[in-house]
XYZ file of C-alpha atoms in Angstrom:
730
model
C 0.000 0.000 0.000
C 1.342 3.417 -0.937
C 0.008 6.758 0.306
C 1.336 10.135 -0.826
C 0.935 13.378 1.072
C 1.733 17.040 0.411
C 1.635 20.115 2.621
C -1.929 20.965 1.575
C -3.631 17.658 2.412
C -4.961 16.382 5.725
C -4.647 12.590 5.817
C -3.735 9.685 8.096
C -0.259 10.772 9.152
C -0.125 14.438 8.149
C -2.111 17.220 9.750
C -2.122 20.744 8.300
C -3.648 23.797 9.848
C -4.340 27.496 9.243
C -0.759 28.699 8.681
C -0.138 25.969 6.073
C 2.075 24.178 8.538
C 2.516 20.437 8.195
C 2.773 17.999 11.080
C 4.352 14.576 10.557
C 4.242 12.017 13.379
C 6.552 8.988 13.145
C 4.739 6.558 15.422
C 5.417 3.198 17.005
C 3.033 1.294 19.253
C 4.024 3.377 22.275
C 6.043 6.369 21.067
C 5.998 9.230 18.617
C 8.561 11.526 17.051
C 6.821 14.595 15.620
C 8.019 17.002 12.933
C 6.440 20.332 12.064
C 7.084 22.946 9.401
C 7.259 26.660 10.143
C 5.950 29.557 8.091
C 9.035 29.381 5.832
C 8.588 25.630 5.316
C 11.601 24.591 7.341
C 11.105 21.294 9.162
C 11.581 21.005 12.929
C 11.619 18.133 15.400
C 9.072 19.306 17.998
C 8.378 16.209 20.080
C 9.720 12.862 21.203
C 7.809 10.872 23.781
C 4.714 8.856 24.488
C 2.341 8.501 21.549
C -0.818 10.595 21.853
C -4.203 8.928 21.478
C -5.559 11.568 19.102
C -3.358 12.600 16.192
C -5.023 16.007 16.047
C -3.437 16.777 19.432
C 0.021 16.859 17.849
C -0.710 20.306 16.413
C -0.882 21.690 19.967
C 2.613 20.559 20.984
C 4.888 23.230 19.572
C 3.193 26.199 21.243
C 3.997 24.758 24.695
C 7.787 24.695 24.178
C 9.955 27.797 24.014
C 13.477 27.115 22.787
C 14.473 30.017 20.504
C 17.854 29.288 18.968
C 18.851 32.544 17.331
C 22.100 32.512 19.301
C 23.235 29.235 17.748
C 21.023 28.505 14.788
C 18.933 25.410 14.299
C 18.896 23.380 17.495
C 15.938 21.163 16.606
C 16.109 21.001 12.816
C 14.947 17.676 11.407
C 18.224 17.521 9.441
C 20.609 20.354 10.226
C 22.365 21.975 7.229
C 25.427 24.206 7.462
C 26.635 27.498 6.065
C 23.553 29.717 6.398
C 22.274 30.966 9.734
C 22.904 27.684 11.522
C 25.819 27.717 13.968
C 25.147 24.340 15.601
C 26.821 21.048 14.745
C 25.451 20.143 11.296
C 24.161 16.864 9.953
C 24.897 17.961 6.375
C 27.774 19.916 4.866
C 27.839 20.419 1.093
C 30.126 22.142 -1.360
C 27.805 22.912 -4.258
C 28.756 22.672 -7.935
C 29.733 26.363 -8.000
C 31.798 26.208 -4.790
C 29.141 27.664 -2.484
C 29.264 26.148 1.022
C 25.791 27.127 2.260
C 22.769 24.829 2.306
C 19.152 25.448 3.261
C 16.519 22.714 3.418
C 12.779 23.219 2.955
C 9.998 20.678 3.220
C 8.519 19.419 -0.071
C 6.361 16.395 0.683
C 6.011 13.215 2.694
C 5.181 9.740 1.489
C 4.237 6.700 3.538
C 4.373 3.057 2.498
C 2.816 0.309 4.602
C 4.028 -3.211 3.867
C 3.193 -6.109 6.153
C 4.603 -5.176 9.580
C 6.740 -2.290 8.325
C 5.819 1.351 7.814
C 8.239 3.506 5.835
C 7.910 7.279 5.922
C 9.937 9.336 3.446
C 10.227 13.070 4.064
C 11.561 15.038 1.098
C 13.527 18.255 1.656
C 15.202 20.457 -0.959
C 17.470 23.481 -1.083
C 15.380 26.375 -2.507
C 18.422 27.759 -4.381
C 20.328 24.622 -5.400
C 18.832 21.451 -6.823
C 19.855 19.311 -3.880
C 17.349 16.796 -2.547
C 17.493 15.137 0.868
C 15.069 12.351 1.776
C 14.768 11.361 5.430
C 13.689 7.712 5.709
C 12.048 6.179 8.777
C 11.232 2.457 8.731
C 9.152 1.504 11.758
C 8.258 -1.864 13.265
C 5.483 -0.513 15.429
C 4.796 -3.443 17.750
C 8.500 -3.715 18.630
C 9.106 0.039 19.059
C 12.068 -0.287 16.681
C 13.043 2.357 14.109
C 15.570 2.175 11.283
C 16.531 5.606 9.980
C 18.700 6.683 7.042
C 19.118 9.527 4.554
C 19.226 9.667 0.748
C 21.098 12.660 -0.718
C 20.605 13.334 -4.457
C 22.529 15.789 -6.620
C 20.356 17.425 -9.280
C 22.657 20.411 -9.652
C 24.491 21.421 -12.816
C 27.735 19.688 -11.844
C 29.518 17.605 -9.224
C 28.984 18.434 -5.564
C 31.062 17.400 -2.538
C 29.596 16.101 0.691
C 31.677 17.100 3.708
C 29.321 15.550 6.243
C 26.362 13.305 5.524
C 24.765 11.996 8.690
C 22.300 9.142 8.823
C 20.155 10.653 11.564
C 19.621 13.917 13.414
C 17.492 13.455 16.561
C 16.363 15.963 19.191
C 15.154 15.314 22.746
C 13.774 17.852 25.244
C 13.845 15.724 28.408
C 15.515 17.247 31.443
C 18.584 15.036 32.007
C 20.426 12.577 29.770
C 22.758 9.710 30.631
C 24.903 8.070 27.970
C 26.260 4.527 28.146
C 28.859 3.792 25.491
C 31.185 0.853 25.013
C 34.895 1.368 24.544
C 37.792 -1.022 24.912
C 40.912 -2.534 23.416
C 41.994 -5.905 22.094
C 40.861 -8.594 24.576
C 38.882 -5.932 26.450
C 36.130 -5.164 23.969
C 32.707 -3.801 24.851
C 33.602 -2.142 28.161
C 30.719 0.088 29.342
C 30.979 3.647 30.613
C 27.943 5.578 31.812
C 28.099 9.340 32.196
C 25.695 12.208 32.599
C 25.863 14.396 29.516
C 26.692 18.036 30.190
C 26.666 21.070 27.919
C 28.924 20.552 24.936
C 29.506 17.591 22.614
C 30.416 14.045 23.580
C 31.636 12.073 20.561
C 32.179 8.363 20.085
C 33.937 7.468 16.852
C 36.346 5.257 14.944
C 39.033 6.127 12.387
C 40.418 2.580 12.080
C 38.836 1.853 8.701
C 38.042 -1.746 9.726
C 37.654 -3.549 13.072
C 35.967 -0.561 14.711
C 35.330 -2.383 17.983
C 39.057 -2.713 18.600
C 38.747 0.671 20.349
C 35.033 1.381 20.560
C 31.638 0.443 19.176
C 28.805 2.198 17.345
C 26.398 0.958 20.053
C 24.985 3.248 22.742
C 22.249 3.640 25.332
C 20.646 6.983 26.146
C 18.697 7.022 29.391
C 16.321 9.909 30.048
C 15.897 11.657 33.414
C 17.965 9.106 35.417
C 20.772 6.565 34.971
C 19.870 3.444 33.043
C 17.950 0.715 34.829
C 17.096 -2.777 33.644
C 13.367 -2.535 34.322
C 12.500 1.142 34.736
C 12.739 4.414 32.890
C 12.738 5.754 29.350
C 15.691 4.581 27.263
C 16.801 4.649 23.644
C 19.121 1.802 22.724
C 20.839 2.312 19.368
C 23.469 1.308 16.849
C 24.875 2.764 13.653
C 24.798 -0.199 11.259
C 28.030 0.546 9.441
C 31.175 -1.579 9.202
C 33.730 1.223 8.864
C 34.500 4.596 10.412
C 31.594 6.054 12.376
C 30.927 9.230 14.349
C 28.086 9.770 16.817
C 27.724 13.176 18.490
C 25.702 13.723 21.658
C 25.350 17.491 22.129
C 23.676 19.184 25.079
C 22.587 22.604 23.843
C 22.102 25.811 25.804
C 18.603 24.704 26.870
C 20.007 21.413 28.218
C 18.297 19.491 25.411
C 20.030 16.671 23.520
C 20.982 16.753 19.850
C 22.068 13.339 18.525
C 23.791 13.204 15.128
C 25.018 9.823 13.863
C 26.639 8.702 10.648
C 29.787 7.830 8.732
C 32.810 9.587 10.198
C 33.611 12.543 7.893
C 37.299 12.155 8.779
C 39.196 12.237 5.451
C 35.964 11.156 3.755
C 34.642 14.054 1.685
C 32.449 12.340 -0.887
C 31.719 13.708 -4.362
C 28.421 13.135 -6.143
C 28.053 13.605 -9.864
C 24.873 15.001 -11.356
C 21.863 12.720 -10.726
C 23.823 10.476 -8.328
C 22.346 9.523 -4.926
C 24.242 8.677 -1.765
C 22.441 6.430 0.707
C 23.777 6.686 4.246
C 23.986 3.678 6.578
C 21.149 3.141 9.011
C 20.777 4.221 12.596
C 18.724 1.499 14.280
C 17.174 2.065 17.674
C 14.743 0.529 20.122
C 12.705 2.686 22.508
C 11.388 1.531 25.874
C 9.717 3.130 28.868
C 10.481 0.044 30.951
C 14.258 0.169 30.999
C 17.017 -1.511 29.052
C 15.574 -4.997 29.513
C 12.532 -4.352 27.354
C 14.546 -2.240 24.896
C 17.033 -5.059 24.289
C 14.316 -7.721 24.018
C 12.598 -5.597 21.383
C 15.840 -5.182 19.451
C 16.715 -8.876 19.792
C 13.261 -9.905 18.523
C 13.541 -7.489 15.597
C 17.015 -8.793 14.742
C 16.001 -12.447 14.737
C 12.872 -11.874 12.664
C 13.892 -9.126 10.261
C 17.653 -8.683 10.009
C 20.051 -11.483 10.999
C 20.699 -14.102 8.330
C 18.677 -17.184 9.311
C 17.781 -15.436 12.549
C 14.909 -17.820 13.233
C 16.870 -20.941 12.268
C 19.247 -23.261 14.093
C 22.971 -23.019 14.814
C 25.679 -25.699 14.631
C 27.764 -26.587 17.684
C 31.403 -27.036 16.707
C 34.941 -28.036 17.605
C 37.700 -25.712 16.376
C 41.259 -27.009 16.067
C 42.990 -23.683 16.835
C 43.984 -24.174 20.476
C 44.550 -27.894 19.930
C 47.060 -27.494 17.081
C 47.576 -23.824 16.148
C 49.490 -23.923 12.818
C 50.998 -27.361 13.493
C 48.680 -29.957 11.993
C 48.415 -32.593 9.289
C 45.753 -34.922 7.967
C 46.337 -37.465 10.719
C 45.913 -34.920 13.528
C 42.786 -33.505 11.925
C 41.256 -36.961 11.428
C 41.670 -37.547 15.173
C 39.852 -34.272 15.842
C 36.965 -35.350 13.597
C 36.512 -38.349 15.888
C 36.681 -36.070 18.942
C 34.003 -33.845 17.429
C 31.667 -36.784 16.990
C 32.544 -38.283 20.379
C 31.686 -35.040 22.168
C 28.328 -34.873 20.408
C 29.049 -31.756 18.332
C 27.753 -30.962 14.850
C 30.751 -29.550 12.993
C 34.546 -29.491 12.851
C 36.113 -26.127 11.969
C 39.597 -26.041 10.400
C 41.235 -22.777 11.424
C 44.218 -20.793 10.115
C 47.259 -22.462 8.527
C 45.805 -24.761 5.827
C 47.068 -22.798 2.769
C 50.154 -21.420 1.037
C 52.953 -23.331 -0.715
C 55.701 -21.033 -1.967
C 55.111 -19.040 1.233
C 53.616 -21.693 3.538
C 51.291 -20.534 6.288
C 53.208 -21.945 9.265
C 52.845 -18.759 11.305
C 51.101 -15.444 10.812
C 53.846 -13.707 8.834
C 53.472 -15.472 5.474
C 51.035 -17.016 3.030
C 47.960 -14.878 3.633
C 46.412 -14.282 0.213
C 47.537 -17.572 -1.352
C 44.396 -19.657 -0.967
C 45.615 -23.036 -2.182
C 45.878 -26.065 0.121
C 49.324 -26.500 1.630
C 50.547 -29.672 -0.078
C 52.827 -30.680 2.807
C 50.121 -30.470 5.478
C 47.209 -31.556 3.306
C 48.544 -33.688 0.432
C 45.041 -34.912 -0.400
C 43.449 -31.476 -0.263
C 40.334 -30.173 1.448
C 38.153 -32.661 -0.386
C 39.739 -35.478 1.578
C 39.037 -33.693 4.875
C 35.416 -33.067 3.955
C 34.984 -36.783 3.226
C 36.750 -37.815 6.432
C 34.505 -35.527 8.464
C 31.464 -36.998 6.733
C 32.660 -40.536 7.587
C 32.589 -39.452 11.224
C 29.082 -38.011 10.720
C 30.129 -34.419 11.357
C 30.088 -31.418 9.046
C 33.202 -29.549 7.918
C 33.892 -25.804 8.094
C 36.898 -23.665 7.243
C 38.642 -20.397 8.224
C 39.495 -17.648 5.730
C 40.749 -14.080 5.962
C 40.085 -12.923 2.392
C 40.410 -9.140 2.809
C 44.031 -9.277 3.988
C 47.462 -10.180 2.619
C 50.960 -10.854 3.962
C 53.848 -9.125 2.149
C 55.394 -12.610 2.102
C 52.879 -14.057 -0.354
C 52.549 -14.718 -4.048
C 49.514 -12.451 -4.137
C 51.455 -9.443 -2.871
C 54.429 -10.144 -5.140
C 52.138 -10.365 -8.174
C 49.739 -7.538 -7.289
C 51.324 -4.939 -4.993
C 48.888 -2.407 -6.502
C 45.998 -4.302 -4.885
C 47.095 -3.255 -1.395
C 46.029 -0.112 0.470
C 49.312 1.755 0.958
C 50.701 5.258 0.526
C 53.140 5.028 -2.424
C 55.844 7.231 -0.878
C 55.583 5.957 2.693
C 57.064 2.863 4.345
C 54.593 0.026 4.861
C 52.964 -0.172 8.271
C 51.874 -3.701 9.145
C 49.316 -4.853 11.675
C 49.800 -8.500 12.710
C 52.181 -8.864 9.756
C 49.507 -8.064 7.209
C 47.998 -5.358 5.024
C 44.506 -4.638 3.718
C 43.447 -5.399 0.153
C 41.837 -2.541 -1.763
C 38.192 -3.520 -2.023
C 37.339 -0.321 -3.872
C 38.889 -2.124 -6.862
C 36.418 -4.390 -8.753
C 39.284 -6.775 -9.596
C 39.992 -7.233 -5.902
C 36.280 -7.704 -5.241
C 36.269 -10.488 -7.831
C 39.345 -12.039 -6.230
C 37.730 -12.101 -2.780
C 34.467 -13.478 -4.138
C 36.366 -16.187 -6.008
C 38.100 -17.335 -2.817
C 34.726 -18.319 -1.393
C 33.276 -19.438 -4.718
C 36.223 -21.745 -5.406
C 35.991 -23.323 -1.965
C 32.331 -24.162 -2.512
C 32.726 -25.138 -6.166
C 35.507 -27.604 -5.371
C 34.016 -28.724 -2.036
C 30.237 -28.166 -2.143
C 29.727 -29.921 1.207
C 31.647 -27.279 3.179
C 29.074 -26.326 5.797
C 30.540 -23.295 7.576
C 32.829 -20.310 6.936
C 34.768 -18.436 9.610
C 35.583 -15.031 8.040
C 38.383 -13.198 9.827
C 39.721 -9.645 9.597
C 42.725 -8.762 11.738
C 44.164 -5.541 10.291
C 43.224 -1.893 10.431
C 43.788 0.535 7.557
C 47.107 2.381 7.794
C 48.499 4.729 5.091
C 45.106 5.020 3.401
C 45.658 5.260 -0.355
C 44.164 3.452 -3.349
C 46.068 2.974 -6.608
C 42.776 2.023 -8.263
C 41.109 5.266 -7.242
C 44.113 7.315 -8.346
C 44.155 5.633 -11.767
C 40.425 6.141 -12.256
C 40.181 9.749 -11.132
C 38.312 8.947 -7.932
C 39.179 11.176 -4.955
C 41.227 9.447 -2.262
C 38.689 10.731 0.252
C 36.301 8.050 -1.055
C 38.520 5.219 0.171
C 37.166 4.636 3.679
C 33.578 4.635 2.410
C 34.096 2.745 -0.848
C 36.096 0.025 0.917
C 33.071 -0.860 3.037
C 30.672 -0.571 0.091
C 32.993 -2.819 -1.938
C 32.958 -5.413 0.826
C 29.161 -5.316 0.912
C 29.109 -5.939 -2.854
C 31.229 -9.062 -2.384
C 28.979 -10.327 0.400
C 25.863 -9.685 -1.695
C 27.334 -11.816 -4.485
C 28.223 -14.589 -2.047
C 24.750 -14.627 -0.559
C 23.084 -14.521 -3.962
C 24.915 -17.734 -4.945
C 25.184 -19.348 -1.495
C 22.224 -18.027 0.504
C 22.159 -20.515 3.360
C 25.714 -21.490 4.373
C 26.391 -20.237 7.936
C 29.205 -17.697 8.201
C 30.856 -16.317 11.332
C 32.319 -12.831 11.629
C 35.653 -13.229 13.419
C 37.715 -10.078 13.488
C 40.542 -10.094 15.966
C 38.005 -10.114 18.733
C 34.586 -8.471 18.521
C 35.720 -6.161 15.780
C 32.830 -6.042 13.361
C 29.475 -6.884 14.907
C 26.801 -4.663 13.367
C 23.397 -5.067 11.789
C 24.575 -4.323 8.254
C 27.094 -7.170 8.374
C 24.546 -9.459 10.015
C 22.465 -9.366 6.845
C 25.165 -11.634 5.433
C 26.476 -13.488 8.509
C 24.694 -15.776 10.922
C 26.872 -14.972 13.947
C 29.933 -13.163 15.290
C 32.893 -13.743 17.601
C 32.620 -11.367 20.583
C 36.285 -11.434 21.644
C 39.494 -13.434 21.537
C 39.294 -13.248 25.341
C 37.588 -16.520 26.253
C 38.387 -16.528 29.960
C 34.953 -17.432 31.397
C 34.950 -14.675 34.015
C 35.700 -12.039 31.398
C 33.155 -13.606 29.070
C 30.410 -13.205 31.684
C 30.886 -9.432 31.423
C 31.471 -9.328 27.655
C 28.456 -11.441 26.787
C 26.331 -9.480 29.251
C 27.199 -6.223 27.483
C 26.730 -7.575 23.979
C 23.289 -8.870 24.993
C 21.935 -5.329 25.158
C 22.228 -5.150 21.379
C 22.425 -8.692 20.000
C 20.398 -11.888 20.499
C 22.152 -14.988 21.814
C 21.746 -16.731 18.449
C 24.351 -14.341 16.980
C 27.027 -14.756 19.683
C 29.693 -17.462 19.384
C 30.691 -18.559 22.876
C 33.505 -21.116 23.057
C 35.073 -23.261 25.742
C 38.869 -22.899 25.521
C 42.039 -23.367 27.546
C 41.915 -19.743 28.718
C 41.518 -19.254 32.441
C 42.149 -21.538 35.390
C 38.481 -22.047 36.170
C 36.820 -25.473 36.172
C 35.444 -26.813 32.898
C 31.926 -26.667 34.321
C 32.060 -22.882 34.631
C 33.531 -22.611 31.130
C 30.805 -24.742 29.565
C 27.997 -23.079 31.514
C 29.170 -19.600 30.500
C 29.515 -20.620 26.851
C 26.005 -22.096 26.931
C 24.400 -18.644 27.123
C 25.036 -18.256 23.382
C 25.952 -20.459 20.416
C 28.112 -23.169 22.002
C 31.507 -24.174 20.595
C 34.824 -25.654 21.734
C 38.513 -24.809 21.117
C 40.072 -27.585 23.195
C 42.365 -30.556 22.861
C 40.036 -33.357 23.896
C 42.973 -35.740 24.443
C 44.158 -33.557 27.328
C 40.830 -33.609 29.203
C 40.625 -35.814 32.276
C 37.894 -38.439 32.571
C 35.444 -36.492 34.725
C 35.821 -33.307 32.688
C 35.199 -35.250 29.506
C 32.170 -37.009 30.954
C 30.737 -33.717 32.189
C 31.325 -32.027 28.831
C 29.507 -34.740 26.873
C 26.525 -34.577 29.238
C 26.484 -30.761 29.106
C 26.487 -30.753 25.285
C 23.563 -33.170 25.322
C 21.759 -30.902 27.790
C 22.541 -27.866 25.633
C 20.966 -29.516 22.615
C 17.880 -30.014 24.747
C 17.511 -26.388 25.863
C 19.271 -24.402 23.123
C 15.944 -23.540 21.459
C 15.266 -21.330 24.495
C 18.696 -19.680 24.373
C 18.575 -19.086 20.625
C 14.906 -18.149 20.289
C 13.513 -17.363 23.741
C 13.196 -13.973 25.399
C 16.213 -12.960 27.475
C 15.948 -11.436 30.942
C 18.990 -10.120 32.796
C 18.367 -10.777 36.494
C 21.489 -9.848 38.469
C 24.292 -7.738 37.043
C 27.931 -8.746 37.598
C 28.676 -5.011 37.851
C 26.470 -4.740 40.948
C 26.992 -8.189 42.511
C 29.774 -10.776 42.896
C 27.635 -12.986 40.648
C 25.581 -12.758 37.462
C 22.191 -14.282 36.664
C 20.119 -14.268 33.497
C 17.448 -16.426 31.903
C 15.785 -17.278 28.613
C 12.035 -17.944 28.503
C 10.137 -19.886 25.877
C 7.465 -17.894 24.060
C 4.558 -19.771 25.665
C 6.147 -19.369 29.129
C 6.055 -23.125 29.720
C 9.816 -23.498 30.087
C 12.863 -21.403 30.906
C 16.602 -21.811 31.462
C 18.440 -19.789 34.131
C 22.224 -19.295 34.259
C 23.977 -18.250 37.471
C 27.702 -17.512 37.598
C 30.231 -16.513 40.234
C 31.898 -13.450 38.711
C 34.259 -12.512 41.557
C 37.171 -14.527 42.936
C 36.946 -12.980 46.394
C 36.237 -15.515 49.128
C 32.639 -15.661 50.342
C 31.017 -18.545 52.214
C 27.745 -18.005 50.380
C 27.603 -15.609 47.474
C 23.840 -15.549 46.863
C 22.530 -14.714 50.317
C 19.111 -13.717 48.975
C 16.860 -15.289 46.361
C 17.087 -13.976 42.804
C 13.764 -12.834 41.349
C 12.927 -14.431 38.028
C 11.228 -12.622 35.138
C 9.128 -13.423 32.109
C 7.157 -16.365 33.549
C 3.370 -16.667 33.615
C 2.063 -15.339 36.911
C -0.529 -18.095 37.399
C 1.345 -21.117 36.053
C 3.022 -23.684 38.317
C 6.688 -24.574 37.847
C 9.327 -27.019 39.062
C 12.995 -26.058 39.162
C 15.695 -28.599 38.371
C 19.447 -28.152 38.388
C 21.217 -29.536 35.310
C 24.869 -29.640 34.165
C 25.930 -31.206 37.459
C 29.578 -32.221 37.626
C 30.162 -35.966 38.209
C 29.872 -37.086 41.844
C 28.132 -33.884 42.946
C 24.561 -33.380 44.090
C 22.248 -30.455 43.670
C 21.096 -28.392 46.635
C 17.897 -27.463 44.750
C 14.680 -29.208 45.834
C 13.394 -30.662 42.558
C 10.068 -31.739 44.092
C 8.961 -28.249 45.116
C 6.277 -26.578 43.027
C 6.229 -22.789 42.714
C 3.807 -20.377 41.148
C 5.118 -17.987 38.557
C 4.054 -15.244 40.930
C 6.267 -16.667 43.701
C 9.311 -17.057 41.450
C 8.962 -13.496 40.142
C 8.081 -11.892 43.487
C 10.203 -13.839 45.993
C 12.571 -15.701 43.671
C 14.841 -18.684 44.124
C 18.339 -18.974 45.569
C 20.702 -20.903 43.260
C 23.154 -21.134 46.173
C 26.228 -19.893 44.351
C 29.411 -20.212 46.394
C 33.111 -20.853 45.842
C 32.405 -24.561 45.323
C 29.326 -23.969 43.158
C 30.700 -21.349 40.781
C 28.015 -21.910 38.168
C 24.473 -23.218 38.482
C 22.148 -23.918 35.557
C 18.467 -24.250 36.402
C 15.787 -25.673 34.122
C 12.314 -24.347 34.909
C 9.394 -26.449 33.649
C 5.671 -25.871 33.843
C 3.773 -28.403 35.941
C 0.729 -29.616 34.042
């Protein structure tokens, strides 16, 4: 269904009144963002808050706010231009075809499309002097209170224009106080939260790394209104810029203590030229709004992701054994065949062959050679990958493989043959990151090369069932020979690299739509909802110590459903295997272990735990998640996943502090998400051999009791993790 509106019509979403002003509400089930034109047809953001019952009431809003901005320009513009009378941080900076740097935007029309569960509103703005068109797009999933917002910028001028800044979204909030939670970090310490009250001025979170943005920070954020964020209370906006390169998100408190939020591609060294009749589409800002705290906001976003965005988000996931920590680069066919048997013996679905299987002239025996030469290493694998696929199949397990197709070692045939394919300043010494450099994906030849890596693997071995796609380098010395030779400005590189990568992934998914692929990028370097159109899952961090993973996975859960998070049991940490397995079970379970080194009880426990996981993983992957006790506020963490019909749930409880305490959980933990009137039994599973549960399995509790009083999992230094299965009593 398609409905078109102009400033002179009163229809479903647009209300006009005596001064020819137009009102445009962008509504979800519970909230509304309202725009209004003034007498000169400029468009202003006049309201964000609870949706009003009567749409005609929106025309009364503006007269009750008084925020004149003549001292600084356009505080609450729907999309703030620069160079005229605006002195605030702009969303749009343009150098017009004649060199003029000023832009003005006036409202033209609004169009709404309703398709199934999505409503898309397109607001068209134009410069009254120059033929520049800006379309603000708002895609709304009303029942989930989720909005996806982006901008289309079209050049209809008489020549090429240059975009200096081209934000995806420009939001405005008039609440009294604002608290920002953002997630910074470093390698092995990704996704570390910081909450701060925003004060007058601009707080910016950004990346200039080119790739692997989360190495230092993430494009995820939480804005809490009026008070610090709370899991179950308060108005929050939980958002992410869905872009896999450099980003910049500004949070500006203006002179009236209101919040201006401008998010988009980082303009750092990224001026972008548009020829006549060309359109630039910005990446999306995706956000979930809740008036019941971060818990509801994240459940809304997780539900949206599984149903509408993540590849195979409502499907299954394969448990796996990875050879990395068992062999590193030192393996052969015999060692791998033994690991196939271990995979089957543990009860896992898939064996994943990691780094080191390729390169001949420059063999991949460590990380300083061979990357880019994607032929089987004849010494390690004389019979090729086809033999391994068959051997895995004989053991009734699937076979997956690691690649890092965007990168190259200088010690490789690829680099020797095509040095012009590498991003590198021609007059500067090479700067390596982990002994590698980045291929220039702005170049269509390089795009074909990367696509053919994957295509050849599948063409020669069609039963490969999984791809682990790595990316370990950042972009140093940004320069493209291809762009220089084709008259493309070097300032396009950071943007066109990401767009080139998306083109490759689109081709892969067009030909191979269903094969699961993991994003693995030197830790949690590339998890975003543009990439997750093409990938089924991501690797949160190379830090797999279970204590650290409790915190990491907790923080990622604000933005991503468990079905997207790869959580592996490894040799990291000195904690018992039970804690490692229980922590990894709160996502997609995998193992990086040498099974031959496990003692008998550990091995027995692990097999039983994998069997248990296969019994409850439907709740972890597809249920609703509730965070119960934060490890930042307690010496323990607790969270649960509830089946849609509330008949079953799984609860994870972890000791997250190594300080001595006789009994960590001195009080019961209140459960969430159950049916108030249903009856439940609670059973402890994943018990280590020769241990007994302290939980009374015969007791019957009402949902009301479990959510009002709770249950004590009895975490202590001897019971460092407790997994509870909650079943409805018929």
